[in-house]
mmCIF file of C-alpha atoms in Angstrom:
data_model
loop_
_atom_site.group_PDB
_atom_site.id
_atom_site.type_symbol
_atom_site.label_atom_id
_atom_site.label_comp_id
_atom_site.label_asym_id
_atom_site.label_seq_id
_atom_site.Cartn_x
_atom_site.Cartn_y
_atom_site.Cartn_z
ATOM 1 C CA UNK A 1 0.077 -0.087 0.083
ATOM 2 C CA UNK A 2 1.011 3.297 -0.637
ATOM 3 C CA UNK A 3 -0.135 6.810 -0.041
ATOM 4 C CA UNK A 4 -2.888 7.656 -2.094
ATOM 5 C CA UNK A 5 -3.145 4.435 -3.909
ATOM 6 C CA UNK A 6 -5.632 2.768 -1.809
ATOM 7 C CA UNK A 7 -7.116 -0.541 -2.881
ATOM 8 C CA UNK A 8 -11.130 -0.438 -2.901
ATOM 9 C CA UNK A 9 -10.973 -2.001 0.962
ATOM 10 C CA UNK A 10 -10.570 1.856 1.830
ATOM 11 C CA UNK A 11 -14.264 1.844 2.225
ATOM 12 C CA UNK A 12 -14.198 -0.718 4.702
ATOM 13 C CA UNK A 13 -14.817 0.692 7.913
ATOM 14 C CA UNK A 14 -11.965 -1.918 9.247
ATOM 15 C CA UNK A 15 -9.219 -0.966 6.559
ATOM 16 C CA UNK A 16 -7.972 2.273 8.544
ATOM 17 C CA UNK A 17 -7.605 0.307 12.046
ATOM 18 C CA UNK A 18 -6.050 -2.567 10.190
ATOM 19 C CA UNK A 19 -3.544 -0.096 8.453
ATOM 20 C CA UNK A 20 -2.442 1.069 11.804
ATOM 21 C CA UNK A 21 -2.671 -1.903 14.092
ATOM 22 C CA UNK A 22 0.048 -3.261 11.084
ATOM 23 C CA UNK A 23 2.344 -0.052 11.188
ATOM 24 C CA UNK A 24 1.940 -0.290 14.931
ATOM 25 C CA UNK A 25 3.369 -4.155 15.199
ATOM 26 C CA UNK A 26 6.194 -2.854 12.303
ATOM 27 C CA UNK A 27 7.276 -0.259 14.916
ATOM 28 C CA UNK A 28 7.074 -2.797 17.942
ATOM 29 C CA UNK A 29 9.102 -5.447 15.845
ATOM 30 C CA UNK A 30 12.017 -2.385 15.428
ATOM 31 C CA UNK A 31 13.723 -1.687 12.019
ATOM 32 C CA UNK A 32 10.861 -1.273 10.204
ATOM 33 C CA UNK A 33 9.841 2.365 10.832
ATOM 34 C CA UNK A 34 9.890 3.324 7.208
ATOM 35 C CA UNK A 35 6.914 1.012 6.323
ATOM 36 C CA UNK A 36 5.507 2.025 9.467
ATOM 37 C CA UNK A 37 5.389 5.627 8.226
ATOM 38 C CA UNK A 38 4.121 4.904 5.167
ATOM 39 C CA UNK A 39 1.227 2.916 6.293
ATOM 40 C CA UNK A 40 0.494 5.788 8.807
ATOM 41 C CA UNK A 41 0.395 7.946 5.891
ATOM 42 C CA UNK A 42 -1.634 5.287 3.732
ATOM 43 C CA UNK A 43 -4.132 5.517 6.547
ATOM 44 C CA UNK A 44 -4.392 9.022 7.002
ATOM 45 C CA UNK A 45 -4.824 9.332 3.315
ATOM 46 C CA UNK A 46 -8.021 7.408 3.928
ATOM 47 C CA UNK A 47 -8.651 9.293 7.109
ATOM 48 C CA UNK A 48 -7.321 12.774 7.409
ATOM 49 C CA UNK A 49 -8.105 13.564 10.837
ATOM 50 C CA UNK A 50 -7.659 9.747 12.546
ATOM 51 C CA UNK A 51 -6.008 10.589 15.836
ATOM 52 C CA UNK A 52 -4.024 7.363 16.055
ATOM 53 C CA UNK A 53 -2.496 7.667 12.925
ATOM 54 C CA UNK A 54 -1.417 11.074 13.080
ATOM 55 C CA UNK A 55 -0.436 10.581 16.285
ATOM 56 C CA UNK A 56 1.898 7.711 15.621
ATOM 57 C CA UNK A 57 2.974 9.132 12.897
ATOM 58 C CA UNK A 58 3.986 11.795 14.761
ATOM 59 C CA UNK A 59 5.925 9.566 17.180
ATOM 60 C CA UNK A 60 7.786 8.183 14.424
ATOM 61 C CA UNK A 61 9.029 11.722 13.128
ATOM 62 C CA UNK A 62 9.791 13.369 16.586
ATOM 63 C CA UNK A 63 12.265 10.529 17.345
ATOM 64 C CA UNK A 64 14.023 11.509 14.256
ATOM 65 C CA UNK A 65 15.091 15.019 15.907
ATOM 66 C CA UNK A 66 15.296 16.614 12.783
ATOM 67 C CA UNK A 67 13.646 20.288 12.798
ATOM 68 C CA UNK A 68 11.590 18.779 9.422
ATOM 69 C CA UNK A 69 10.504 16.136 10.937
ATOM 70 C CA UNK A 70 10.086 17.876 14.438
ATOM 71 C CA UNK A 71 7.508 20.281 12.511
ATOM 72 C CA UNK A 72 5.667 17.739 10.646
ATOM 73 C CA UNK A 73 5.271 15.824 13.991
ATOM 74 C CA UNK A 74 3.553 18.891 15.742
ATOM 75 C CA UNK A 75 1.348 19.190 12.757
ATOM 76 C CA UNK A 76 0.593 15.755 13.192
ATOM 77 C CA UNK A 77 0.282 15.641 16.926
ATOM 78 C CA UNK A 78 -2.174 18.984 16.658
ATOM 79 C CA UNK A 79 -4.394 16.890 14.123
ATOM 80 C CA UNK A 80 -4.790 13.849 17.003
ATOM 81 C CA UNK A 81 -5.364 16.885 19.738
ATOM 82 C CA UNK A 82 -7.996 18.317 17.733
ATOM 83 C CA UNK A 83 -9.497 15.106 16.727
ATOM 84 C CA UNK A 84 -9.518 13.813 20.488
ATOM 85 C CA UNK A 85 -9.199 16.933 22.528
ATOM 86 C CA UNK A 86 -8.935 14.756 25.650
ATOM 87 C CA UNK A 87 -6.148 13.207 24.516
ATOM 88 C CA UNK A 88 -3.718 14.410 27.132
ATOM 89 C CA UNK A 89 -0.679 12.851 25.418
ATOM 90 C CA UNK A 90 -1.089 14.426 22.022
ATOM 91 C CA UNK A 91 -1.078 17.639 23.984
ATOM 92 C CA UNK A 92 1.951 16.817 25.749
ATOM 93 C CA UNK A 93 4.029 16.020 22.752
ATOM 94 C CA UNK A 94 2.796 18.900 20.761
ATOM 95 C CA UNK A 95 4.029 21.285 23.638
ATOM 96 C CA UNK A 96 7.406 19.192 23.598
ATOM 97 C CA UNK A 97 7.599 19.871 19.838
ATOM 98 C CA UNK A 98 7.024 23.149 19.635
ATOM 99 C CA UNK A 99 9.533 24.191 22.781
ATOM 100 C CA UNK A 100 11.865 22.380 21.193
ATOM 101 C CA UNK A 101 10.981 23.791 17.725
ATOM 102 C CA UNK A 102 11.382 27.417 19.755
ATOM 103 C CA UNK A 103 9.132 29.208 17.381
ATOM 104 C CA UNK A 104 6.005 29.203 19.026
ATOM 105 C CA UNK A 105 6.346 29.613 22.934
ATOM 106 C CA UNK A 106 2.484 30.646 23.714
ATOM 107 C CA UNK A 107 1.450 27.741 21.263
ATOM 108 C CA UNK A 108 3.658 25.402 23.343
ATOM 109 C CA UNK A 109 2.374 26.872 26.737
ATOM 110 C CA UNK A 110 -1.212 26.645 25.709
ATOM 111 C CA UNK A 111 -0.529 22.834 24.706
ATOM 112 C CA UNK A 112 1.167 22.099 27.955
ATOM 113 C CA UNK A 113 -1.855 23.713 29.791
ATOM 114 C CA UNK A 114 -4.347 21.708 27.655
ATOM 115 C CA UNK A 115 -2.113 18.406 28.645
ATOM 116 C CA UNK A 116 -1.746 19.338 32.320
ATOM 117 C CA UNK A 117 -6.092 20.197 32.687
ATOM 118 C CA UNK A 118 -7.129 16.729 30.794
ATOM 119 C CA UNK A 119 -4.463 14.852 32.791
ATOM 120 C CA UNK A 120 -5.657 16.307 36.172
ATOM 121 C CA UNK A 121 -9.184 16.071 35.339
ATOM 122 C CA UNK A 122 -8.817 12.212 34.344
ATOM 123 C CA UNK A 123 -6.699 11.763 37.713
ATOM 124 C CA UNK A 124 -9.716 13.324 39.530
ATOM 125 C CA UNK A 125 -12.266 11.211 37.773
ATOM 126 C CA UNK A 126 -10.524 7.920 38.558
ATOM 127 C CA UNK A 127 -10.118 8.738 42.457
ATOM 128 C CA UNK A 128 -6.940 9.905 42.217
ATOM 129 C CA UNK A 129 -5.370 6.441 41.891
ATOM 130 C CA UNK A 130 -4.527 6.436 37.852
ATOM 131 C CA UNK A 131 -1.828 4.673 35.900
ATOM 132 C CA UNK A 132 0.927 6.652 37.378
ATOM 133 C CA UNK A 133 0.102 9.919 35.842
ATOM 134 C CA UNK A 134 1.160 12.018 38.630
ATOM 135 C CA UNK A 135 4.910 11.643 37.271
ATOM 136 C CA UNK A 136 3.544 12.702 33.922
ATOM 137 C CA UNK A 137 1.998 15.562 35.639
ATOM 138 C CA UNK A 138 5.045 16.598 37.412
ATOM 139 C CA UNK A 139 6.937 16.391 33.822
ATOM 140 C CA UNK A 140 4.473 18.750 32.458
ATOM 141 C CA UNK A 141 4.532 21.338 35.272
ATOM 142 C CA UNK A 142 8.080 21.183 34.927
ATOM 143 C CA UNK A 143 8.017 21.731 30.955
ATOM 144 C CA UNK A 144 5.783 24.274 31.607
ATOM 145 C CA UNK A 145 7.444 26.059 34.210
ATOM 146 C CA UNK A 146 10.648 25.901 32.004
ATOM 147 C CA UNK A 147 9.054 27.462 29.150
ATOM 148 C CA UNK A 148 7.394 30.067 31.476
ATOM 149 C CA UNK A 149 10.968 31.086 32.579
ATOM 150 C CA UNK A 150 12.477 31.289 29.047
ATOM 151 C CA UNK A 151 9.802 33.864 28.369
ATOM 152 C CA UNK A 152 10.666 37.450 27.051
ATOM 153 C CA UNK A 153 9.213 40.170 29.017
ATOM 154 C CA UNK A 154 7.403 40.902 25.914
ATOM 155 C CA UNK A 155 5.688 37.519 25.344
ATOM 156 C CA UNK A 156 5.034 37.194 29.107
ATOM 157 C CA UNK A 157 2.802 40.359 28.561
ATOM 158 C CA UNK A 158 1.230 39.011 25.716
ATOM 159 C CA UNK A 159 0.184 35.782 27.583
ATOM 160 C CA UNK A 160 -1.032 37.771 30.585
ATOM 161 C CA UNK A 161 -3.399 39.675 28.294
ATOM 162 C CA UNK A 162 -5.042 36.453 26.602
ATOM 163 C CA UNK A 163 -8.009 35.672 28.038
ATOM 164 C CA UNK A 164 -7.929 31.796 26.955
ATOM 165 C CA UNK A 165 -5.116 30.931 29.553
ATOM 166 C CA UNK A 166 -6.162 28.105 31.353
ATOM 167 C CA UNK A 167 -3.702 27.653 34.137
ATOM 168 C CA UNK A 168 -2.687 31.132 34.649
ATOM 169 C CA UNK A 169 -4.730 34.388 35.636
ATOM 170 C CA UNK A 170 -4.726 37.756 37.253
ATOM 171 C CA UNK A 171 -5.046 38.199 41.149
ATOM 172 C CA UNK A 172 -7.167 40.727 42.406
ATOM 173 C CA UNK A 173 -5.767 44.465 41.506
ATOM 174 C CA UNK A 174 -4.544 43.678 38.292
ATOM 175 C CA UNK A 175 -1.448 41.808 39.450
#
């Protein structure tokens, strides 16, 4: 299967999940990342907003650590996060990719915020007995804090002025 070369079975509701599962098995086996990438792209050609295909492709790309690959990974993480807004891992990895690119610090902050809020909400819904989410939360807060610390004064001002801040607010008296 090649991107754009979908068989007639592409209309089958099981086609995309099967292609994604095959790609994931190839990744797990090791040494087949290029073929897995092709398969994720085939799945995305059939369903451009498929969260799992976008997320898994992003993971492969992000591991390459080249600027071009990290840029595409950020795009794919964004697709996954927008397709499934409650997917904290997509928001967290989007934040990490944007932080790594050093081009969209406010976008990275917002992605960290979303990841933190979604994960905290899931942890609270589970009675605080998550599957190790607390360690992820600490990593997310650390990434968020280091990014805040690196902001220029202008970017801090722009961040504080944005009404859609999820974690930051202003105290009484404008502080």
